[in-house]
PDB file of C-alpha atoms and ligand atoms in Angstrom:
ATOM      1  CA  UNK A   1       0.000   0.000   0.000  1.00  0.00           C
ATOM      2  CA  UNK A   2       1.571   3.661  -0.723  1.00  0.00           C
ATOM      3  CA  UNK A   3      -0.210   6.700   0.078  1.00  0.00           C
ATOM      4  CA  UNK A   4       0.664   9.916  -2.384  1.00  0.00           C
ATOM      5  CA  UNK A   5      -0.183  13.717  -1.937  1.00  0.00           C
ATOM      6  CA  UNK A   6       1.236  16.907  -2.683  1.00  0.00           C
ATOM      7  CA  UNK A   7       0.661  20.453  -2.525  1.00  0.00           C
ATOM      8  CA  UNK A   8      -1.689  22.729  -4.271  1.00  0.00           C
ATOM      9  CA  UNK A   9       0.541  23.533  -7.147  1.00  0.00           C
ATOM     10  CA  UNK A  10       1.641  20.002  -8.198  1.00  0.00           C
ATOM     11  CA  UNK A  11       5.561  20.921  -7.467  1.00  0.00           C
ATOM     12  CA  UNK A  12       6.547  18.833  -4.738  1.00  0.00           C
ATOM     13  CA  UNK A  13       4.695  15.268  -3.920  1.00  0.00           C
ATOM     14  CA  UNK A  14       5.371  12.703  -1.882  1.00  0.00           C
ATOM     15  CA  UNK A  15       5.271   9.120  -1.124  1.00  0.00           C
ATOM     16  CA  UNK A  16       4.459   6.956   1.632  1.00  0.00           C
ATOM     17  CA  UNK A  17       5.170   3.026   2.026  1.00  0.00           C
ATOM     18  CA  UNK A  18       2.514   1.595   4.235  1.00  0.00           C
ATOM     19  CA  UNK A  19      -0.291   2.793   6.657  1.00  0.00           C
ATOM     20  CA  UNK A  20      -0.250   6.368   8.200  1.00  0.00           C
ATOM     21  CA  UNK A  21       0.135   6.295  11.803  1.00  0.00           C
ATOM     22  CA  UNK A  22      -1.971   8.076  14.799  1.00  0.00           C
ATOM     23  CA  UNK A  23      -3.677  11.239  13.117  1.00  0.00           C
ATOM     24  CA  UNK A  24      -5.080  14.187  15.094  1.00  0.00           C
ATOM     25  CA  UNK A  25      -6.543  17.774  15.553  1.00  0.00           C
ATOM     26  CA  UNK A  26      -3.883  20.234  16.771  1.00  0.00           C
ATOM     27  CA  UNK A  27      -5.400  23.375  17.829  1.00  0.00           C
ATOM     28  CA  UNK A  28      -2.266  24.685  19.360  1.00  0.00           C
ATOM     29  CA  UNK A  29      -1.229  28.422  18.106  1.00  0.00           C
ATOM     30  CA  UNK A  30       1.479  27.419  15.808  1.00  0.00           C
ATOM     31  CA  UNK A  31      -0.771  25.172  13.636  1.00  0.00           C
ATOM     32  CA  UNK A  32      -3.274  27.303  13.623  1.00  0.00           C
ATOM     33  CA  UNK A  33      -1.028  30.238  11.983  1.00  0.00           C
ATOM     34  CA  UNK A  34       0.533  27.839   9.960  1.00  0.00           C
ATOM     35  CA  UNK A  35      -2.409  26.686   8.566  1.00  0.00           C
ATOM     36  CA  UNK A  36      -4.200  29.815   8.314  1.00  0.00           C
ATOM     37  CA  UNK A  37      -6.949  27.555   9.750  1.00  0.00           C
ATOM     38  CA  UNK A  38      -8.999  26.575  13.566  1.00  0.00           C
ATOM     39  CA  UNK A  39      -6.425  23.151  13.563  1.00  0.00           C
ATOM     40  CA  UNK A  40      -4.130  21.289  11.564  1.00  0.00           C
ATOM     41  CA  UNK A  41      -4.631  17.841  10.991  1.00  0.00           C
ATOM     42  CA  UNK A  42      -1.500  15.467  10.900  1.00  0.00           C
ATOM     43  CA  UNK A  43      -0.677  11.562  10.914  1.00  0.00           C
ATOM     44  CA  UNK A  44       2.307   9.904  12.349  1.00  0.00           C
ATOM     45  CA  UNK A  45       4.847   8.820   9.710  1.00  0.00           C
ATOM     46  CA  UNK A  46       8.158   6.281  10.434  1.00  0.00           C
ATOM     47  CA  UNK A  47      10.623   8.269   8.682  1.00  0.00           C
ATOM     48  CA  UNK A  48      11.812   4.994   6.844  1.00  0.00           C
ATOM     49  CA  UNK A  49       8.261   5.453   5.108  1.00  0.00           C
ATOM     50  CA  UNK A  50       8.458   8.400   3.533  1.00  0.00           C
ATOM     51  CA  UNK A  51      10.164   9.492   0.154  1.00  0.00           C
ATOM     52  CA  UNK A  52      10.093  13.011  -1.779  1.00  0.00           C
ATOM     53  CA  UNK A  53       8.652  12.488  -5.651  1.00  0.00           C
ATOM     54  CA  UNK A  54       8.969  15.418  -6.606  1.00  0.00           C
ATOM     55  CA  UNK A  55      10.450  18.784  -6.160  1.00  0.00           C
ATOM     56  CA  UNK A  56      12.124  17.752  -2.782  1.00  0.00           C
ATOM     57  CA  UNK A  57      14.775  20.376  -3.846  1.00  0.00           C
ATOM     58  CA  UNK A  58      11.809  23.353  -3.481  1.00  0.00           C
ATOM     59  CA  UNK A  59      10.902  22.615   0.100  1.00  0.00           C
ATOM     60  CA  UNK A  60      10.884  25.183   2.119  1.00  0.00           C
ATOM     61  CA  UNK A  61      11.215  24.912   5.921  1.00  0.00           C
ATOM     62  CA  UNK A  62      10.334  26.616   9.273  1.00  0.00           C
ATOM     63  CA  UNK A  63      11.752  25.818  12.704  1.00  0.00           C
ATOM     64  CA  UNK A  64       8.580  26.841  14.562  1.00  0.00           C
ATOM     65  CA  UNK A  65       9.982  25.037  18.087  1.00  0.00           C
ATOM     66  CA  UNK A  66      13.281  23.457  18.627  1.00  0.00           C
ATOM     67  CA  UNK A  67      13.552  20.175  17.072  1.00  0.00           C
ATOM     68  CA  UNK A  68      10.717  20.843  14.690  1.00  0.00           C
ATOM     69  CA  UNK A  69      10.518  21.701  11.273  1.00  0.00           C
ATOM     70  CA  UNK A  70       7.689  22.871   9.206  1.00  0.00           C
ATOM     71  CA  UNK A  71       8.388  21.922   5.658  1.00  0.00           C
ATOM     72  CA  UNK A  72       5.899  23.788   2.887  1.00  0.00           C
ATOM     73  CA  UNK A  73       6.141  24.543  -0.653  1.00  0.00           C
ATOM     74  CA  UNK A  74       7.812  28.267  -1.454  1.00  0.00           C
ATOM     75  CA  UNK A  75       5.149  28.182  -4.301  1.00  0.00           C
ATOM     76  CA  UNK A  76       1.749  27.953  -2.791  1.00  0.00           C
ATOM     77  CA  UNK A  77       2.266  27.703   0.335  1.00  0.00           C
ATOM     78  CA  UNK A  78       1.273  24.287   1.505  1.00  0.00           C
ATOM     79  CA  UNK A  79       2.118  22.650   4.642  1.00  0.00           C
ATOM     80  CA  UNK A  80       3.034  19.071   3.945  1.00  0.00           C
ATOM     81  CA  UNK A  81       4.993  17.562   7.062  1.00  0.00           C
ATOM     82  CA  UNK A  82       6.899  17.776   9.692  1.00  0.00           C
ATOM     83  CA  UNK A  83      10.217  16.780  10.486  1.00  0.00           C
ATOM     84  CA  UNK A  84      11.521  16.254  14.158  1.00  0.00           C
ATOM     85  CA  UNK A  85      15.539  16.327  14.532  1.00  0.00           C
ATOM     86  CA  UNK A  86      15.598  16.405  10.580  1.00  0.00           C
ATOM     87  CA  UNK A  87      13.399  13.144  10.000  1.00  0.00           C
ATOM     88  CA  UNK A  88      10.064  13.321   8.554  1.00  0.00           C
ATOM     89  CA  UNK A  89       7.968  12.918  11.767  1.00  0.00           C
ATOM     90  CA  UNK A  90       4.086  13.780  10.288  1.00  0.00           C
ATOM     91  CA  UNK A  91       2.357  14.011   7.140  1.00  0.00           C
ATOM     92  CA  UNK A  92      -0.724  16.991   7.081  1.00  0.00           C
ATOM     93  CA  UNK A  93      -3.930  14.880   6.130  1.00  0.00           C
ATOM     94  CA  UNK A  94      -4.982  17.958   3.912  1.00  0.00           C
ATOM     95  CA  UNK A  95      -2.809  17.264   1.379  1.00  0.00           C
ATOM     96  CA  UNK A  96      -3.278  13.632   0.819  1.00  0.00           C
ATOM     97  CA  UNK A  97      -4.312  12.520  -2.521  1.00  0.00           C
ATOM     98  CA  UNK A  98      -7.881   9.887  -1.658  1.00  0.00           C
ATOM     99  CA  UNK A  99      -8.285   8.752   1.548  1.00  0.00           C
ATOM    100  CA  UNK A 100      -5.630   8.033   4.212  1.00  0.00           C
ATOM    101  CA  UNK A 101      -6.840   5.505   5.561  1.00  0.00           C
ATOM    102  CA  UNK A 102      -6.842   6.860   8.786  1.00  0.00           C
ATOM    103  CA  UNK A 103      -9.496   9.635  11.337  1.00  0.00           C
ATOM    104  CA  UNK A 104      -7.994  11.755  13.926  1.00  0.00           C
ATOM    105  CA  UNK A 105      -8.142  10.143  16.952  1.00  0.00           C
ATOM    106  CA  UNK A 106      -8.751  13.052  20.142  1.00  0.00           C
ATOM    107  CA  UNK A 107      -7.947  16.925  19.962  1.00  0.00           C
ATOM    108  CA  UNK A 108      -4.978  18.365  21.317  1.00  0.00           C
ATOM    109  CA  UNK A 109      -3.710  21.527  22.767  1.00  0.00           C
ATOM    110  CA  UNK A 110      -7.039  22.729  23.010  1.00  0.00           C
ATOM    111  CA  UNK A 111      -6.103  25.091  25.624  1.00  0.00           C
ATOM    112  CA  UNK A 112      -5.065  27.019  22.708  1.00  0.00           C
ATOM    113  CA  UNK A 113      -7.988  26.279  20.536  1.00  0.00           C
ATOM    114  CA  UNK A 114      -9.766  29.469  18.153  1.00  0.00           C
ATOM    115  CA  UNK A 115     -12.312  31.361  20.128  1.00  0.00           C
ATOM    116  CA  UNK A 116     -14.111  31.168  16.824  1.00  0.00           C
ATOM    117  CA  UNK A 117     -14.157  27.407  16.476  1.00  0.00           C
ATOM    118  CA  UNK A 118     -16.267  24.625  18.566  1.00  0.00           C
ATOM    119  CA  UNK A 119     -15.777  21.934  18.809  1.00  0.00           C
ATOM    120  CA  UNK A 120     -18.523  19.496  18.094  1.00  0.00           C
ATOM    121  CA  UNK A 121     -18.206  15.628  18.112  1.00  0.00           C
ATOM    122  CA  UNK A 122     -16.822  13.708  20.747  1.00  0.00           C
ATOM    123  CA  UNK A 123     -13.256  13.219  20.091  1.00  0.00           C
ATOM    124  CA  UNK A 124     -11.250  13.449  23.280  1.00  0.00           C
ATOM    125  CA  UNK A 125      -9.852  16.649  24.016  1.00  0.00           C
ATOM    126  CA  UNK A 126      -6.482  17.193  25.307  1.00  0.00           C
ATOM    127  CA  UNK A 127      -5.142  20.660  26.993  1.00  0.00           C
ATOM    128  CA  UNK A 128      -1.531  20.010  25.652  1.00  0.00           C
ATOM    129  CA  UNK A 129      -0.422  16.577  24.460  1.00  0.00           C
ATOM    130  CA  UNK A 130      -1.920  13.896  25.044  1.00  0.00           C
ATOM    131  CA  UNK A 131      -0.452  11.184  27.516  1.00  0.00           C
ATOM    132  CA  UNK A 132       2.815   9.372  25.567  1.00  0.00           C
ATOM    133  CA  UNK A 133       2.381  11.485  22.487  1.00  0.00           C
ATOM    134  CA  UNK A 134       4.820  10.805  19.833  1.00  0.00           C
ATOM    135  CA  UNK A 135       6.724   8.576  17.681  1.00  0.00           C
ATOM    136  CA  UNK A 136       5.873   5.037  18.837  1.00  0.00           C
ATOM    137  CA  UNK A 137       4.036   6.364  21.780  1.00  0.00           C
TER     138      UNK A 137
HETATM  139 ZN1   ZN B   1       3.146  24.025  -4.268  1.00  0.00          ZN
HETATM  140 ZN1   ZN B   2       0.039  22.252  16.747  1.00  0.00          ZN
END
């Protein structure tokens, strides 16, 4: 099974061996700037998984916290994933091509959250991260 997406001008896609790993809702500030949006929505990726198919040379990248990366296309703006100590860490579930294959699970750093944006179904909600967030976790 591979998964493919890309951003919205078709310059750089990606590839991904396998199934996605834990997706969910981040509501924290960052995401929400980054995404011009109320959350982002991202899926755990192993970083042996992923692989650049195109214009991998034309990401660009933010350091919004230490360790972290933001990597989005120069062109259009996209945010595609994020990389954690240089390794591709999470995949944004907006720019998958289909389905993923995988539903965020809870909400997190909703402590954060939009004053403009409810939440409505019953996904867990999480002030910060959620207990033994992460890679494997
Ligand atoms: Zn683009
Ligand atoms: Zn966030």
């Amino acid at each position: 099974m591979t998964i493919t997406g890309g951003c919205l001008c078709g310059a750089i896609r990606y590839a991904i061996t396998g199934a996605l790993g834990q997706a969910d809702n981040c509501h924290c500030s960052m995401c929400r700037k980054a995404h011009g949006a109320a959350f982002s929505s991202y899926a755990l990726v192993a970083p042996q998984a992923w692989r650049w198919t195109a214009g991998a040379e034309l990401c660009a990248r933010y350091r919004s916290s230490p360790g972290y990366e933001r990597v989005f296309c120069p062109r259009c703006g996209s945010p595609l994933a994020v990389l954690h100590e240089g390794e591709i860490m999470g995949v944004t579930l907006g720019t998958v091509d289909g389905d993923p294959g995988v539903r965020p699970a809870f909400h997190m750093f909703v402590a954060s959250k939009a004053p403009w944006f409810e939440i409505t179904d019953e996904l867990p909600c999480y002030p910060a991260y959620p207990p033994g967030f992460g890679p494997g976790g």
